[in-house]
Coordinates of N, CA and C in Angstrom, one line a residue:
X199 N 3.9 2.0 16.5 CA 2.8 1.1 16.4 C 2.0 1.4 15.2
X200 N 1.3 0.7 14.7 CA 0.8 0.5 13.6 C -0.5 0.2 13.2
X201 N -1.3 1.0 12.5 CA -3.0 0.5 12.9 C -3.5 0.6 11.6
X202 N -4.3 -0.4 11.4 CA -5.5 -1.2 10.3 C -6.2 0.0 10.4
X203 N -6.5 1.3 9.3 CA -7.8 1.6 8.9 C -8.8 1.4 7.6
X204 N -10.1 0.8 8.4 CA -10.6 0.0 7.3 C -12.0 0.8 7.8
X205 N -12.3 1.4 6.3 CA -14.3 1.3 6.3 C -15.0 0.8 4.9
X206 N -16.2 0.7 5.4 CA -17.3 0.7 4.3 C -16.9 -0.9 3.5
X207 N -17.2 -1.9 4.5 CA -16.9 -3.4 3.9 C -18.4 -3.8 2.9
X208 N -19.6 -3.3 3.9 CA -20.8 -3.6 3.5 C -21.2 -5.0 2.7
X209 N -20.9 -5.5 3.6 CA -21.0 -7.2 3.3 C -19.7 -8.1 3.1
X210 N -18.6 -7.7 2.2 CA -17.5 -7.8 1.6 C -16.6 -8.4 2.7
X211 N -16.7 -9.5 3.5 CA -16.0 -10.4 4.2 C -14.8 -10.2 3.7
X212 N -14.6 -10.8 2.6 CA -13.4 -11.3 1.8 C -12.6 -10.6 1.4
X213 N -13.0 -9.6 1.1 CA -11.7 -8.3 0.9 C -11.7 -8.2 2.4
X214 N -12.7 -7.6 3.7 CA -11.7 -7.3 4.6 C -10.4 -8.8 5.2
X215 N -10.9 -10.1 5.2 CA -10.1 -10.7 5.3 C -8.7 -10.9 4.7
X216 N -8.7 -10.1 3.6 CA -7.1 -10.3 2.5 C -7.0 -9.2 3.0
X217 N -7.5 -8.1 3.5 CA -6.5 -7.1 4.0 C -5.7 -7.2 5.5
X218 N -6.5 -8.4 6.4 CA -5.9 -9.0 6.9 C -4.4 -10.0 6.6
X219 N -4.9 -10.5 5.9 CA -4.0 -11.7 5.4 C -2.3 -10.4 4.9
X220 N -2.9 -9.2 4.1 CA -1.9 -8.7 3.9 C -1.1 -7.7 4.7
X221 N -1.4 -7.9 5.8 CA -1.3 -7.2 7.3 C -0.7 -8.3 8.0
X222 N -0.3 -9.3 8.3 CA -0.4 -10.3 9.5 C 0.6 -10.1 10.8
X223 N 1.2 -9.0 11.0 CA 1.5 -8.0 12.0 C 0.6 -7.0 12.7
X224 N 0.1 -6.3 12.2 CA -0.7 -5.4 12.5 C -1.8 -5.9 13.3
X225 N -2.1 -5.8 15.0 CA -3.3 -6.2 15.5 C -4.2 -5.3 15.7
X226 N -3.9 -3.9 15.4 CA -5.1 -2.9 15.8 C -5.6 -2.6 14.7
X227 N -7.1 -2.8 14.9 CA -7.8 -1.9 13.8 C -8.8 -1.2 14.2
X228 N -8.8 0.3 13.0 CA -9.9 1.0 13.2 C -11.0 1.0 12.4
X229 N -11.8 0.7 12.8 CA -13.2 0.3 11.3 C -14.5 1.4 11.7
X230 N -14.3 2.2 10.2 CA -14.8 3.4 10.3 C -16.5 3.3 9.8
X231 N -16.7 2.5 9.9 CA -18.6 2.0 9.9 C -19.0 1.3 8.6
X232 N -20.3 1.1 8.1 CA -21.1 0.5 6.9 C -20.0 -0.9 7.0
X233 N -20.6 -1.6 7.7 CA -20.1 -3.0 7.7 C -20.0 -3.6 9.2
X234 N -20.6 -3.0 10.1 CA -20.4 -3.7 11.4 C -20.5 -5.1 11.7
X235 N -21.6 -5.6 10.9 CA -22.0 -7.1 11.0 C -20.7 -7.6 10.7
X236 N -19.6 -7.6 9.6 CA -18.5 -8.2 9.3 C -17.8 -8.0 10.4
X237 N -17.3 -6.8 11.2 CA -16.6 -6.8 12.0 C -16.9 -7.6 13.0
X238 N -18.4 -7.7 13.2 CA -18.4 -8.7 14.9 C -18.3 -10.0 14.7
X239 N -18.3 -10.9 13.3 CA -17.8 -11.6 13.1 C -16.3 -11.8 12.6
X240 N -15.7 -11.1 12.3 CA -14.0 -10.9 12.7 C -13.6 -10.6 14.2
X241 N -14.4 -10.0 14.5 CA -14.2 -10.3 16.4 C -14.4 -11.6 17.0
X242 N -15.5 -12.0 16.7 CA -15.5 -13.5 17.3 C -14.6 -14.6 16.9
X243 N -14.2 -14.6 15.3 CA -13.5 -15.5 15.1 C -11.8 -15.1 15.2
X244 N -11.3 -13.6 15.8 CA -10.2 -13.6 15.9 C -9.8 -12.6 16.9
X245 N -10.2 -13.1 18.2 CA -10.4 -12.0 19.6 C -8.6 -12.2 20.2
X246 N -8.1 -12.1 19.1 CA -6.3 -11.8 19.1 C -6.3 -10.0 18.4
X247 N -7.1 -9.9 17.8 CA -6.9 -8.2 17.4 C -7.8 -7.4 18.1
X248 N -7.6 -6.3 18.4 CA -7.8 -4.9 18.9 C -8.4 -4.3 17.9
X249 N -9.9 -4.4 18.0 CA -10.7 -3.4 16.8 C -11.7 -2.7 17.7
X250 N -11.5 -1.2 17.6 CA -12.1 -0.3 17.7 C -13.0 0.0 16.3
X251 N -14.2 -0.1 17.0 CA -15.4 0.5 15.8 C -16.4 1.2 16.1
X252 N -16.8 1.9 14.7 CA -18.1 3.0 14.9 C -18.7 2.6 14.0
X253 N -20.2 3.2 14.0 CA -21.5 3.2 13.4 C -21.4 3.9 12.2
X254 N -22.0 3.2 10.8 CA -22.1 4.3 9.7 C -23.6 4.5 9.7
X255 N -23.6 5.5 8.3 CA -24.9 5.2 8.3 C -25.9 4.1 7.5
X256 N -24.9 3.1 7.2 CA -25.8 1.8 6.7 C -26.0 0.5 7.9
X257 N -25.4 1.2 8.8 CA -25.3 0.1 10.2 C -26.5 0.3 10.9
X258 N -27.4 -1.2 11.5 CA -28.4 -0.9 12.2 C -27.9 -0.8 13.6
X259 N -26.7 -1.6 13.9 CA -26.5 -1.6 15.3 C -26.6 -0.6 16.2
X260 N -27.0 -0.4 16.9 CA -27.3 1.3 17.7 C -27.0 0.7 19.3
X261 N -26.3 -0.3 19.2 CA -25.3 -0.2 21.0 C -23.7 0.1 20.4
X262 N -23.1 0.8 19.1 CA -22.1 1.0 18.8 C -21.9 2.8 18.4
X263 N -21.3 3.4 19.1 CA -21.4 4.8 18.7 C -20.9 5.2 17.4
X264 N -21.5 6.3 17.1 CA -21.0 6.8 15.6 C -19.7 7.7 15.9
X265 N -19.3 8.0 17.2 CA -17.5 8.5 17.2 C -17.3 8.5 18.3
X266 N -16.0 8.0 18.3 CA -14.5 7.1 19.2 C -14.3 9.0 19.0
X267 N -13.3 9.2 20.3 CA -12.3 9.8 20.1 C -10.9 8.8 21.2
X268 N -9.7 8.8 20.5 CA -9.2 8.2 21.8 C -8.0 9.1 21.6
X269 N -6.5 9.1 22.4 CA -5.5 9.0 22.3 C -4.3 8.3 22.0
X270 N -3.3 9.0 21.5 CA -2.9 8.0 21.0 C -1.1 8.6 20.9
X271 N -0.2 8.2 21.7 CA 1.1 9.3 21.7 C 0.8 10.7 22.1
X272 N 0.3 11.1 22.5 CA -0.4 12.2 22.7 C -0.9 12.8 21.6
X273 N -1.7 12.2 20.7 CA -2.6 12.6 19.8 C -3.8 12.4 20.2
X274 N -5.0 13.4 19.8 CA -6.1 13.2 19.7 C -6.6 12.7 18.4
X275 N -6.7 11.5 18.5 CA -7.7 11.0 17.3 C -9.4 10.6 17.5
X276 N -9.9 10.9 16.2 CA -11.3 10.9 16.2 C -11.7 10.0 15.2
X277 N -12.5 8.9 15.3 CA -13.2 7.8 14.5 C -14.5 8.3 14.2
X278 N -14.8 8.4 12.9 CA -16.2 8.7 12.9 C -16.5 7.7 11.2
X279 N -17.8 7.6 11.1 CA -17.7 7.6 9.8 C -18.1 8.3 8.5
X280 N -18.2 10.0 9.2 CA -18.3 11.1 8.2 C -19.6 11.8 7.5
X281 N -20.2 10.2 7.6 CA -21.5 11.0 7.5 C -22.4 12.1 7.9
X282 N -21.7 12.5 9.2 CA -22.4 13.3 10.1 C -21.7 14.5 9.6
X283 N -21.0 14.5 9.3 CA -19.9 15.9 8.6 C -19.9 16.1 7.4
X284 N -21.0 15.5 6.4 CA -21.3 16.1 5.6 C -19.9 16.0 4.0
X285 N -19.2 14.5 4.0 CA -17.8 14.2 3.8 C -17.9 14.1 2.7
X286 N -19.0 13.7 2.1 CA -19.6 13.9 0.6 C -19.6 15.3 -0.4
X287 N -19.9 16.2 0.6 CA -19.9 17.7 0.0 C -18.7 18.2 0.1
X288 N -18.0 18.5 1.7 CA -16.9 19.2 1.6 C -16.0 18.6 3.0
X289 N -14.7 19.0 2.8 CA -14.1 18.8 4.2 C -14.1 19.6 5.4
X290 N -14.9 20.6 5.1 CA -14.9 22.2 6.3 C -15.6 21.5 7.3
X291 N -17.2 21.0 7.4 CA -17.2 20.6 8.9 C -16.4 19.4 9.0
X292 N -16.1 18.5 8.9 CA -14.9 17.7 9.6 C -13.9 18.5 10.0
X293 N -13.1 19.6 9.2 CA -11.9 20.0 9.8 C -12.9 21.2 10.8
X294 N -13.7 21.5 11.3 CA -14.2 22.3 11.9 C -14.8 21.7 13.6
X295 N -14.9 20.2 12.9 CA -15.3 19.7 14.5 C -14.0 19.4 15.0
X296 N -12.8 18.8 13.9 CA -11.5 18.8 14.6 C -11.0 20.0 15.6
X297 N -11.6 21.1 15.3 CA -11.0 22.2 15.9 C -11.9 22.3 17.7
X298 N -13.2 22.2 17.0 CA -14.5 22.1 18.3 C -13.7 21.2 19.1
X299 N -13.6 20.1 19.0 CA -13.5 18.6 19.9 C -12.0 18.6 20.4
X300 N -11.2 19.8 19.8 CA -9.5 19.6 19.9 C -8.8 18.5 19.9
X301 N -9.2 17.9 18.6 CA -8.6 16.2 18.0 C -7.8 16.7 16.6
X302 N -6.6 15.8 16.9 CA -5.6 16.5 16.0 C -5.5 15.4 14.6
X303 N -6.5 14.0 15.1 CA -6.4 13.1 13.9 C -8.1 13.1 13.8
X304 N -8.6 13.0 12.4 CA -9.8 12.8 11.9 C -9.6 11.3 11.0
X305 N -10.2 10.0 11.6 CA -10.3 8.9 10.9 C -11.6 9.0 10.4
X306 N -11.8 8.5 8.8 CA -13.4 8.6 8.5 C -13.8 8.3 7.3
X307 N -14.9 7.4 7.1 CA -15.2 6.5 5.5 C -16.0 7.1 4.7
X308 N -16.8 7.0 4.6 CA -18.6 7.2 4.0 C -18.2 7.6 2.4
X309 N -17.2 7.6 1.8 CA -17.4 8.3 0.7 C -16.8 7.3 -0.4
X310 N -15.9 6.5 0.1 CA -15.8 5.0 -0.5 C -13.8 5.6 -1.6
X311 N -13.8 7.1 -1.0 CA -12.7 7.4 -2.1 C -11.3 7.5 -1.1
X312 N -10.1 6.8 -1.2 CA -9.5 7.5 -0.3 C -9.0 8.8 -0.4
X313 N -8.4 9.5 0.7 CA -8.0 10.8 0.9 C -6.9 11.2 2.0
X314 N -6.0 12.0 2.2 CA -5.2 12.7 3.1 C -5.3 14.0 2.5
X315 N -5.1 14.5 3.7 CA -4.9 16.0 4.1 C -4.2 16.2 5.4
X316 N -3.4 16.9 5.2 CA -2.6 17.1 6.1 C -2.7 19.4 6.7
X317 N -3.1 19.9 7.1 CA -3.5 20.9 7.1 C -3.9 21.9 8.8
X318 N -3.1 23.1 8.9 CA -3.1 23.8 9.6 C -2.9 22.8 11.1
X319 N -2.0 21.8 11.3 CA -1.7 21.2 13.0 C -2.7 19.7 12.2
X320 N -3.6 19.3 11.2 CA -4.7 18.7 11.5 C -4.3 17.6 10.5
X321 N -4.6 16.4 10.6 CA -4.9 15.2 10.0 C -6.1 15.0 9.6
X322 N -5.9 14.6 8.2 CA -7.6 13.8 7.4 C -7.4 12.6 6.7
X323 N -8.0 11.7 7.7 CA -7.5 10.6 6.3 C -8.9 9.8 6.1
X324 N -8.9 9.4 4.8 CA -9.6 8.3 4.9 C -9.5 7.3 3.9
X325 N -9.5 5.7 4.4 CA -9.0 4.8 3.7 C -9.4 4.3 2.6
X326 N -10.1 5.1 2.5 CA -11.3 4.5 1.0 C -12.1 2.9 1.4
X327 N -12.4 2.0 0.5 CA -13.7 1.3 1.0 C -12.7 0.1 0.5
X328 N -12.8 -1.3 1.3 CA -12.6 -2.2 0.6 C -13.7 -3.1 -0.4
X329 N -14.8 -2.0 -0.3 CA -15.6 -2.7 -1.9 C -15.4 -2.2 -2.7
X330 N -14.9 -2.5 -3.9 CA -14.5 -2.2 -5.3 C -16.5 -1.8 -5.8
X331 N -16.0 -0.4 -6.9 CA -16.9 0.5 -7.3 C -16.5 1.3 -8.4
X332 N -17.5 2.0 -8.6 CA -17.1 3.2 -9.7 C -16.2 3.9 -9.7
X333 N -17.0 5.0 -8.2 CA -15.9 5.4 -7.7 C -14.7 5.4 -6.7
X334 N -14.4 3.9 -6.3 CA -13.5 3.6 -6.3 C -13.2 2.0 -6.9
X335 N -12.3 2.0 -7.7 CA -12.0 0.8 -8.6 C -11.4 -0.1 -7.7
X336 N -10.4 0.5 -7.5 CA -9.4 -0.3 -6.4 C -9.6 -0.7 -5.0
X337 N -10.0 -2.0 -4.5 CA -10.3 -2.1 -3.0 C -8.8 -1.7 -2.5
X338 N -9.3 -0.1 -1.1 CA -7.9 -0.2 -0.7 C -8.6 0.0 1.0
X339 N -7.2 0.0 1.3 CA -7.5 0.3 2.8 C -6.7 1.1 3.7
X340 N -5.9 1.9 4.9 CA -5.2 2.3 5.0 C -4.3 2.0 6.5
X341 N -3.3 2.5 6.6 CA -2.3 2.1 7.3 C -2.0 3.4 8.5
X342 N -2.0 3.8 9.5 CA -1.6 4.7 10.2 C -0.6 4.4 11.2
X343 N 0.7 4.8 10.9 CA 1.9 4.6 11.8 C 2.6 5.2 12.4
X344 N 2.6 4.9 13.7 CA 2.6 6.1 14.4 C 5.0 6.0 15.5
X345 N 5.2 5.0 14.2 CA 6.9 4.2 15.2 C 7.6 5.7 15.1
X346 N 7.2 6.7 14.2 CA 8.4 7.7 14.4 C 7.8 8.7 14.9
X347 N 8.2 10.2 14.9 CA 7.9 11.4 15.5 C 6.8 11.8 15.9
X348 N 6.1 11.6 14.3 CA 4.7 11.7 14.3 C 3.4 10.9 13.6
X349 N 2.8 11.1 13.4 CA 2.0 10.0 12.1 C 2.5 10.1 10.8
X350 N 2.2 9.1 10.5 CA 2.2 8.6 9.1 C 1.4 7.4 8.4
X351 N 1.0 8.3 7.2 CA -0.3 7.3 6.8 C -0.3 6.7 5.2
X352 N -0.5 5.8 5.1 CA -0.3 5.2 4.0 C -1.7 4.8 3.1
X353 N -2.0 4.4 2.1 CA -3.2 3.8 1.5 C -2.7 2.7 0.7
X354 N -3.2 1.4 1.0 CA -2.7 0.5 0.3 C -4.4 -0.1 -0.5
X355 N -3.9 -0.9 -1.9 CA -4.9 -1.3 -2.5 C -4.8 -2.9 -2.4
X356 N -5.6 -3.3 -2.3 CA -5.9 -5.1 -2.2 C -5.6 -5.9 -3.1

């Protein structure tokens, strides 16, 4: 199975729709915050996909939490959108709450760059931002697939 990770749209409708458009298999997504208003309007107008979402810190909405953990093949995965871990400075508390919360995947945006890490049992990914920027030029988004053994994650550009 196969899942849409997408954060940090912050307004940017139209890129997340072409990452739809270049998905048109894929019904799960996970949307890792700064952009919720786009997502509840891709929920209303396409209550055919499965989106799991969290709060960033550019989101006002406060009936949506800032982290999901779910399972997933017998993975523990965690949605957050990183701010809270400090994702900007370093990766130590994220891979440190992974250890606290005993979650083997960390999904998470706030920095607009993407990233994996793969390290000690532990997953880090994050899809980078579909708004194009400085620091990141390329709108991308990312891909988490889970059809073989174990995950596998991909970053694709728009």
């Amino acid at each position: 199975m196969k899942y849409l990770v997408i954060s940090d749209t912050h307004g940017y409708k139209n890129y997340l729709y072409r990452v739809l458009d270049s998905e048109p298999d894929i019904k799960n997504i996970f949307f890792l915050g700064d952009g919720l208003n786009d997502v509840m309007v891709l929920k209303s107008q396409r209550p055919d996909l499965n989106i799991i979402a969290v709060a960033g810190n550019c989101d006002v909405n406060k009936n949506v939490p800032t982290n999901e953990i779910i399972d997933i093949k017998g993975y523990r995965v965690m949605l957050c959108h990183g701010d809270g871990y400090y994702v900007k400075l370093d990766y130590l508390p994220i891979r440190k709450a992974c250890l606290e919360l005993k979650v083997d995947i960390a999904l998470f945006g706030h920095t607009h760059i993407r990233y994996y890490e793969y390290l000690d049992g532990k997953y880090l990914f994050n899809p980078g931002s579909v708004m194009p920027s400085a620091a990141n030029p390329f709108s991308c988004y990312g891909i988490m697939d889970f059809d073989g053994t174990r995950p596998v994650f991909y970053h694709r550009e728009i």
